[in-house]
Short mmCIF file of C-alpha atoms and ligand atoms in Angstrom, two decimals:
data_model
loop_
_atom_site.label_atom_id
_atom_site.label_comp_id
_atom_site.label_asym_id
_atom_site.label_seq_id
_atom_site.Cartn_x
_atom_site.Cartn_y
_atom_site.Cartn_z
CA MET R 179 164.54 224.32 152.79
CA THR R 180 167.12 221.57 153.35
CA GLU R 181 169.10 220.26 150.39
CA ILE R 182 169.62 216.50 150.64
CA PHE R 183 173.35 216.69 149.86
CA SER R 184 174.01 219.56 152.25
CA PRO R 185 175.91 219.06 155.52
CA GLY R 186 174.12 219.45 158.81
CA LYS R 187 174.00 218.61 162.47
CA LEU R 188 171.91 216.17 164.47
CA GLY R 189 172.55 217.29 168.02
CA GLN R 190 176.33 216.99 168.42
CA ILE R 191 176.68 214.72 165.39
CA GLU R 192 177.92 216.47 162.24
CA ILE R 193 176.73 214.87 159.04
CA ALA R 194 178.06 215.41 155.53
CA ASN R 195 174.67 214.93 153.89
CA ARG R 196 171.05 214.19 154.84
CA VAL R 197 170.98 210.59 153.59
CA VAL R 198 170.88 208.29 156.61
CA MET R 199 171.31 204.52 156.48
CA ALA R 200 168.40 203.03 158.44
CA PRO R 201 169.07 200.37 161.08
CA MET R 202 168.92 196.85 159.65
CA THR R 203 169.33 193.58 161.48
CA ARG R 204 171.46 191.30 159.29
CA ASP R 205 172.40 188.48 161.69
CA ARG R 206 176.12 188.36 160.90
CA ALA R 207 177.62 188.60 164.42
CA GLY R 208 180.00 185.86 165.55
CA PRO R 209 180.44 183.84 168.74
CA GLY R 210 179.90 185.95 171.85
CA ASP R 211 177.72 188.25 169.71
CA VAL R 212 180.92 190.00 168.57
CA PRO R 213 180.86 192.06 165.33
CA THR R 214 182.66 190.14 162.58
CA ASP R 215 185.13 191.28 159.92
CA VAL R 216 182.47 190.96 157.23
CA MET R 217 180.39 193.46 159.24
CA VAL R 218 183.36 195.85 159.24
CA GLU R 219 183.46 195.65 155.44
CA TYR R 220 179.66 196.04 155.13
CA TYR R 221 179.59 199.26 157.12
CA ARG R 222 182.82 200.59 155.53
CA GLN R 223 181.21 200.20 152.09
CA ARG R 224 178.23 202.28 153.24
CA ALA R 225 180.16 205.12 154.92
CA GLY R 226 179.05 207.59 152.24
CA ALA R 227 175.80 207.93 154.18
CA GLY R 228 175.59 211.16 156.20
CA LEU R 229 174.95 208.88 159.17
CA ILE R 230 174.83 205.10 159.57
CA VAL R 231 172.48 203.73 162.19
CA THR R 232 173.70 200.21 162.90
CA GLU R 233 171.57 197.13 163.11
CA GLY R 234 169.70 196.62 166.39
CA THR R 235 172.30 195.73 169.05
CA GLN R 236 171.51 194.33 172.47
CA PRO R 237 172.61 196.35 175.52
CA SER R 238 172.64 193.21 177.66
CA ARG R 239 172.45 189.42 177.39
CA VAL R 240 168.85 189.56 178.58
CA GLY R 241 168.03 192.05 175.82
CA LYS R 242 168.83 189.57 173.02
CA GLY R 243 166.04 187.78 171.17
CA TYR R 244 167.17 187.08 167.62
CA TRP R 245 169.88 184.85 166.22
CA ARG R 246 173.36 186.30 165.61
CA THR R 247 172.53 189.90 166.54
CA PRO R 248 175.55 191.78 167.95
CA GLY R 249 175.85 193.04 171.50
CA ILE R 250 177.60 196.03 173.05
CA HIS R 251 177.95 194.83 176.64
CA SER R 252 181.28 192.93 176.60
CA ASP R 253 184.86 194.07 175.98
CA ALA R 254 185.16 191.76 172.98
CA GLN R 255 182.03 193.31 171.45
CA VAL R 256 183.39 196.82 172.05
CA ALA R 257 186.65 195.81 170.35
CA GLY R 258 184.66 194.43 167.40
CA TRP R 259 182.64 197.62 167.06
CA ARG R 260 185.86 199.67 167.28
CA LYS R 261 186.97 198.08 164.00
CA VAL R 262 183.64 199.08 162.45
CA THR R 263 183.77 202.70 163.63
CA ASP R 264 187.43 203.08 162.61
CA ALA R 265 186.58 201.84 159.11
CA VAL R 266 183.57 204.17 158.80
CA HIS R 267 185.45 207.18 160.14
CA ALA R 268 188.41 206.51 157.83
CA GLU R 269 185.96 206.94 154.94
CA GLY R 270 184.61 210.20 156.42
CA GLY R 271 181.35 208.70 157.67
CA ARG R 272 179.47 208.90 160.96
CA ILE R 273 177.88 206.02 162.84
CA VAL R 274 175.59 205.50 165.83
CA VAL R 275 174.66 202.16 167.35
CA GLN R 276 171.00 201.28 167.66
CA LEU R 277 170.33 199.91 171.16
CA MET R 278 167.70 197.20 170.80
CA HIS R 279 166.46 195.46 173.93
CA VAL R 280 163.79 193.09 172.66
CA GLY R 281 162.11 192.50 176.02
CA ARG R 282 159.48 189.80 175.46
CA ALA R 283 160.16 189.44 171.72
CA ALA R 284 162.65 186.65 172.36
CA VAL R 285 163.28 183.03 171.45
CA GLN R 286 165.25 181.17 174.11
CA ALA R 287 167.36 179.22 171.60
CA ASN R 288 168.60 182.55 170.17
CA LYS R 289 170.08 183.72 173.48
CA ASP R 290 172.16 182.30 176.33
CA ALA R 291 170.38 179.45 178.06
CA ASP R 292 170.61 181.25 181.42
CA ALA R 293 169.51 184.66 180.08
CA GLU R 294 165.94 185.29 181.14
CA THR R 295 163.25 187.21 179.30
CA ILE R 296 161.66 190.24 180.93
CA ALA R 297 158.89 192.68 180.04
CA PRO R 298 156.71 195.32 181.72
CA SER R 299 154.01 192.66 182.17
CA ALA R 300 153.88 188.87 181.94
CA ILE R 301 152.14 188.76 178.58
CA ARG R 302 153.64 186.61 175.85
CA CYS R 303 154.53 188.12 172.46
CA PRO R 304 152.00 186.49 170.11
CA ASP R 305 154.18 186.67 166.99
CA LEU R 306 156.48 183.80 166.07
CA ILE R 307 160.17 184.66 165.72
CA PRO R 308 162.76 182.70 163.73
CA GLY R 309 165.04 180.44 165.77
CA PRO R 310 168.66 179.56 164.93
CA ASP R 311 167.61 177.52 161.88
CA GLY R 312 165.39 180.31 160.55
CA VAL R 313 162.13 178.50 161.31
CA PRO R 314 159.67 180.73 163.26
CA VAL R 315 158.88 179.44 166.75
CA GLU R 316 157.01 180.59 169.87
CA THR R 317 158.52 183.31 172.00
CA VAL R 318 159.41 182.95 175.68
CA MET R 319 156.80 183.78 178.33
CA PRO R 320 158.31 186.91 179.93
CA ARG R 321 158.63 187.66 183.64
CA ALA R 322 157.24 191.05 184.68
CA LEU R 323 159.93 193.37 186.03
CA GLU R 324 159.64 194.32 189.69
CA THR R 325 159.56 198.09 190.17
CA GLY R 326 162.89 197.92 191.97
CA GLU R 327 164.53 196.12 189.01
CA ILE R 328 163.85 198.83 186.45
CA ALA R 329 166.81 200.96 187.54
CA GLY R 330 169.02 197.97 186.71
CA VAL R 331 167.66 197.75 183.17
CA ILE R 332 168.26 201.49 182.74
CA ALA R 333 171.80 200.97 184.05
CA ASP R 334 172.36 198.34 181.34
CA TYR R 335 171.43 200.92 178.70
CA VAL R 336 173.76 203.46 180.29
CA ALA R 337 176.63 200.96 180.32
CA ALA R 338 175.91 200.19 176.65
CA ALA R 339 175.93 203.92 175.82
CA ARG R 340 179.31 204.30 177.53
CA ASN R 341 180.56 201.26 175.66
CA ALA R 342 179.38 202.84 172.42
CA ILE R 343 181.59 205.85 173.06
CA ARG R 344 184.50 203.54 174.02
CA ALA R 345 183.94 201.76 170.71
CA GLY R 346 184.24 205.07 168.84
CA MET R 347 180.55 205.49 168.03
CA ASP R 348 179.28 209.02 167.36
CA GLY R 349 176.25 208.28 169.50
CA VAL R 350 173.42 205.87 170.21
CA GLU R 351 169.84 205.46 169.02
CA LEU R 352 167.28 204.06 171.45
CA HIS R 353 165.02 201.61 169.59
CA CYS R 354 161.50 202.47 170.83
CA ALA R 355 159.64 200.85 167.91
CA SER R 356 158.74 197.40 166.56
CA GLY R 357 157.23 196.14 169.80
CA TYR R 358 160.53 195.84 171.72
CA LEU R 359 161.06 196.64 175.40
CA PRO R 360 160.65 200.45 175.28
CA MET R 361 157.53 200.09 173.13
CA GLN R 362 156.24 197.39 175.48
CA PHE R 363 156.28 200.05 178.19
CA LEU R 364 154.67 202.64 175.89
CA SER R 365 151.82 200.49 174.53
CA SER R 366 148.68 200.15 176.59
CA ASN R 367 148.14 196.45 175.73
CA THR R 368 151.63 195.27 176.73
CA ASN R 369 151.94 197.48 179.81
CA GLN R 370 149.43 196.43 182.47
CA ARG R 371 151.51 197.68 185.37
CA THR R 372 149.98 199.38 188.37
CA ASP R 373 153.16 201.12 189.60
CA ARG R 374 154.58 204.43 188.38
CA TYR R 375 155.65 202.80 185.08
CA GLY R 376 152.13 201.80 184.00
CA GLY R 377 148.52 202.89 183.81
CA SER R 378 148.32 206.57 182.81
CA VAL R 379 150.08 207.75 179.68
CA GLU R 380 152.48 209.80 181.81
CA ASN R 381 153.46 206.58 183.58
CA ARG R 382 153.80 204.55 180.37
CA VAL R 383 156.28 207.02 178.83
CA ARG R 384 158.36 207.17 182.03
CA PHE R 385 160.65 204.23 181.22
CA VAL R 386 161.72 205.68 177.85
CA VAL R 387 162.20 209.16 179.31
CA GLU R 388 164.33 207.80 182.15
CA VAL R 389 166.46 205.69 179.80
CA MET R 390 167.02 208.69 177.50
CA GLU R 391 167.89 211.03 180.37
CA ALA R 392 170.25 208.51 181.99
CA MET R 393 172.10 207.90 178.73
CA ALA R 394 172.27 211.65 178.10
CA GLU R 395 173.84 212.18 181.49
CA ALA R 396 176.46 209.55 180.66
CA ILE R 397 177.45 210.58 177.12
CA GLY R 398 175.76 213.94 176.49
CA PRO R 399 172.23 214.47 175.13
CA GLY R 400 173.50 215.56 171.72
CA ARG R 401 174.74 212.01 171.13
CA VAL R 402 171.49 210.29 172.03
CA GLY R 403 168.66 209.84 169.52
CA PHE R 404 165.55 207.70 169.53
CA ARG R 405 163.38 205.84 167.03
CA ILE R 406 159.60 205.59 167.17
CA CYS R 407 156.83 204.17 165.00
CA PRO R 408 153.47 205.37 166.32
CA GLY R 409 150.71 202.86 165.68
CA VAL R 410 152.84 199.93 164.53
CA LYS R 411 151.45 196.52 165.54
CA PHE R 412 154.65 194.53 165.04
CA ASN R 413 155.39 191.94 167.74
CA GLY R 414 151.89 192.28 169.15
CA ALA R 415 152.05 195.96 170.11
CA ASP R 416 148.58 197.51 170.06
CA ASP R 417 148.29 200.88 171.74
CA ALA R 418 144.74 202.10 172.37
CA ASN R 419 145.70 205.71 171.60
CA PRO R 420 149.05 206.12 169.83
CA HIS R 421 148.49 209.84 169.17
CA GLU R 422 148.18 210.55 172.87
CA THR R 423 151.06 208.23 173.80
CA TYR R 424 153.55 209.68 171.34
CA ALA R 425 152.51 213.30 171.81
CA THR R 426 153.10 212.83 175.52
CA LEU R 427 156.44 211.08 174.94
CA LEU R 428 157.68 213.71 172.48
CA ARG R 429 156.74 216.59 174.75
CA ALA R 430 158.55 214.90 177.64
CA LEU R 431 161.73 214.51 175.54
CA ASP R 432 161.62 217.87 173.76
CA GLY R 433 163.93 220.72 174.71
CA LYS R 434 166.57 218.55 176.35
CA GLY R 435 169.11 218.67 173.53
CA PHE R 436 168.69 215.12 172.31
CA ALA R 437 170.29 214.41 168.93
CA TYR R 438 167.20 213.48 166.93
CA CYS R 439 163.85 211.78 166.64
CA HIS R 440 163.93 209.05 163.99
CA LEU R 441 160.39 208.48 162.75
CA MET R 442 159.55 205.19 161.09
CA HIS R 443 156.35 206.25 159.40
CA ILE R 444 153.26 204.15 158.88
CA ASP R 445 149.83 205.40 157.93
CA LEU R 446 147.71 206.15 160.96
CA ALA R 447 144.10 207.33 161.00
CA GLY R 448 143.82 210.86 162.37
CA GLN R 449 146.87 213.11 162.58
CA ASP R 450 149.73 212.01 160.34
CA PRO R 451 152.71 210.76 162.41
CA LEU R 452 155.12 213.26 160.84
CA ASP R 453 152.80 216.13 161.71
CA LEU R 454 152.44 214.66 165.19
CA VAL R 455 156.24 214.70 165.58
CA ASN R 456 156.55 218.25 164.31
CA ALA R 457 153.74 219.46 166.55
CA ASN R 458 155.34 218.07 169.72
CA TRP R 459 159.07 217.99 169.07
CA ALA R 460 161.29 220.92 168.01
CA GLY R 461 164.55 218.97 167.64
CA PRO R 462 166.04 217.33 164.52
CA VAL R 463 163.90 214.75 162.71
CA ILE R 464 165.04 211.81 160.57
CA PHE R 465 162.17 210.58 158.40
CA ASN R 466 161.78 206.97 157.22
CA ARG R 467 159.05 205.60 155.01
CA GLY R 468 160.08 203.44 152.05
CA LEU R 469 161.47 206.62 150.50
CA THR R 470 162.85 207.38 147.07
CA LEU R 471 165.23 210.26 146.34
CA GLU R 472 162.25 212.28 145.11
CA SER R 473 159.96 211.64 148.06
CA ALA R 474 162.80 212.29 150.51
CA ARG R 475 163.58 215.57 148.79
CA ALA R 476 159.92 216.59 149.02
CA VAL R 477 159.80 216.03 152.80
CA LEU R 478 163.05 217.97 153.32
CA ALA R 479 161.86 220.77 151.03
CA ALA R 480 158.65 221.07 153.04
CA GLY R 481 160.78 221.65 156.14
CA LYS R 482 159.25 218.64 157.87
CA ALA R 483 162.48 216.70 158.43
CA ASP R 484 166.22 217.33 158.64
CA ALA R 485 167.32 214.03 157.13
CA ALA R 486 165.82 210.97 155.47
CA SER R 487 166.73 207.35 156.12
CA PHE R 488 166.83 204.49 153.66
CA GLY R 489 166.94 200.78 154.46
CA TYR R 490 166.43 198.43 151.50
CA LEU R 491 168.19 200.78 149.10
CA PHE R 492 171.38 200.67 151.17
CA ILE R 493 171.46 196.86 151.02
CA GLY R 494 171.87 196.69 147.25
CA ASN R 495 173.54 200.09 146.77
CA PRO R 496 176.48 200.58 149.14
CA ASP R 497 177.29 203.88 147.40
CA LEU R 498 173.67 205.05 147.51
CA VAL R 499 174.58 208.71 148.03
CA GLU R 500 176.86 208.68 144.98
CA ARG R 501 174.13 207.02 142.93
CA PHE R 502 171.61 209.64 144.07
CA ARG R 503 174.07 212.38 143.19
CA THR R 504 174.79 211.09 139.71
CA GLY R 505 171.37 209.67 138.85
CA ALA R 506 172.88 206.20 138.39
CA PRO R 507 170.53 203.20 138.32
CA LEU R 508 169.67 201.53 141.61
CA VAL R 509 170.07 197.83 142.35
CA LYS R 510 167.10 195.99 143.92
CA ALA R 511 168.40 193.71 146.64
CA GLY R 512 167.03 190.19 146.91
CA ARG R 513 165.46 189.25 150.25
CA ALA R 514 167.06 185.80 150.31
CA ASN R 515 170.22 186.93 152.10
CA PHE R 516 168.79 189.53 154.45
CA TYR R 517 169.36 187.40 157.54
CA THR R 518 171.40 184.44 156.34
CA GLY R 519 175.01 185.17 157.19
CA GLU R 520 176.98 182.15 158.32
CA GLY R 521 180.65 182.43 159.12
CA ASP R 522 182.29 184.71 156.62
CA ASP R 523 179.50 184.61 154.06
CA HIS R 524 179.58 187.73 151.91
CA ARG R 525 176.70 186.74 149.67
CA GLY R 526 173.91 189.30 149.50
CA TYR R 527 175.82 191.34 152.07
CA THR R 528 179.14 192.81 150.96
CA ASP R 529 179.11 191.65 147.34
CA TYR R 530 176.89 194.39 145.90
CA PRO R 531 179.21 196.47 143.69
CA THR R 532 179.71 200.20 143.80
CA LEU R 533 179.64 202.26 140.62
CA ALA R 534 183.43 202.19 140.74
CA GLY R 535 183.30 198.38 140.67
C1 FMN Y 818 166.54 193.42 156.68
C2 FMN Y 818 165.92 194.50 157.52
C3 FMN Y 818 166.25 194.57 158.87
C4 FMN Y 818 165.72 195.59 159.70
N1 FMN Y 818 166.14 195.69 160.99
C5 FMN Y 818 165.78 196.78 161.74
C6 FMN Y 818 166.37 197.00 163.02
O1 FMN Y 818 167.23 196.24 163.51
N2 FMN Y 818 165.96 198.11 163.71
C7 FMN Y 818 165.02 198.98 163.20
O2 FMN Y 818 164.68 199.96 163.87
N3 FMN Y 818 164.47 198.79 161.98
C8 FMN Y 818 164.85 197.74 161.23
N4 FMN Y 818 164.35 197.60 159.95
C9 FMN Y 818 163.46 198.63 159.38
C10 FMN Y 818 164.25 199.65 158.54
O3 FMN Y 818 165.13 200.41 159.36
C11 FMN Y 818 163.31 200.62 157.80
O4 FMN Y 818 162.55 201.32 158.74
C12 FMN Y 818 162.37 199.91 156.82
O5 FMN Y 818 163.07 198.96 156.04
C13 FMN Y 818 161.63 200.91 155.90
O6 FMN Y 818 162.55 201.74 155.19
P1 FMN Y 818 163.05 201.37 153.70
O7 FMN Y 818 161.84 201.14 152.87
O8 FMN Y 818 163.89 202.50 153.24
O9 FMN Y 818 163.85 200.09 153.81
C14 FMN Y 818 164.83 196.55 159.14
C15 FMN Y 818 164.49 196.45 157.78
C16 FMN Y 818 165.03 195.45 156.98
C17 FMN Y 818 164.68 195.41 155.51
#
């Protein structure tokens, strides 16, 4: 049985407790998609988490799709992230960057005018995505990657993983959920390829496996985790058989020393996703599902996960672990400022008080 306040290890990453801050896009990056000083303060305030998973961060210009999301592909971005990791480490925390390549889930006005939009297949993302003014608009029609181009996309991830280490990160998390590029390869409806990256389930998982293995070779497998959400239909993903897809993926990744599997749980008919993970993956598991302290404790006590991640609760409660420890009341964050940072705007971002004031 794992106690939520006990230290542990996720691959090579040592954590002081089992309370993980879930990745949350907050749209506060500055020009050049460089992390801003207000982001440094935001993450510093939340360093009491056993592990912080940063907001989704693009590994390349092409991988951007939302407004004001940070990147980790330029020297200026690396320098910006270095300030974040120094601040978190100074408080005793640990932090990994979530690598989010959105693939087809992109609005052109949110990215460089000359940055194209690519996907496994030329099928447009049906969901609208907010543009720079916050109003949802149509996504870009993607161009299908040529087989020979895929190694270049994997190389972008590898470069981003190396940059993460240069920036002082404790590791990286590959975002394979929410209908972004890795999930576009995994899902049968978005992957209509006829080469070795499409068709059979073994082919559809190949891209993710190759990205994970290439990043592991660059920075060590124990610093590379991944996030999945079997069955999620966000951004038009609609896999015909998520159980088969994710069982195959997990078996292909298991036993290679990767840091963790981060499961974003949604209800799925048939086998429960957490049971699916435990049946096919023997490595560390971070569980996420709109948890409370009590429900997180129950999952850890049942031996089904090694850590639990919290999103919303970390927005309004920077010292969430301390509040859990002491039974202090929790603040409910308002949605209004989730994505509204402009310039140095602290509102709804770094102005939630700690117990200490
Ligand atoms: C404002 C906001 C932004 C989010 N951005 C991301 C993201 O960039 N990457 C990701 O994997 N999940 C993202 N999520 C999902 C959260 O990581 C988490 O899975 C979800 O909020 C459910 O957990 P919770 O109820 O503890 O918040 C986001 C959630 C919120 C509320």
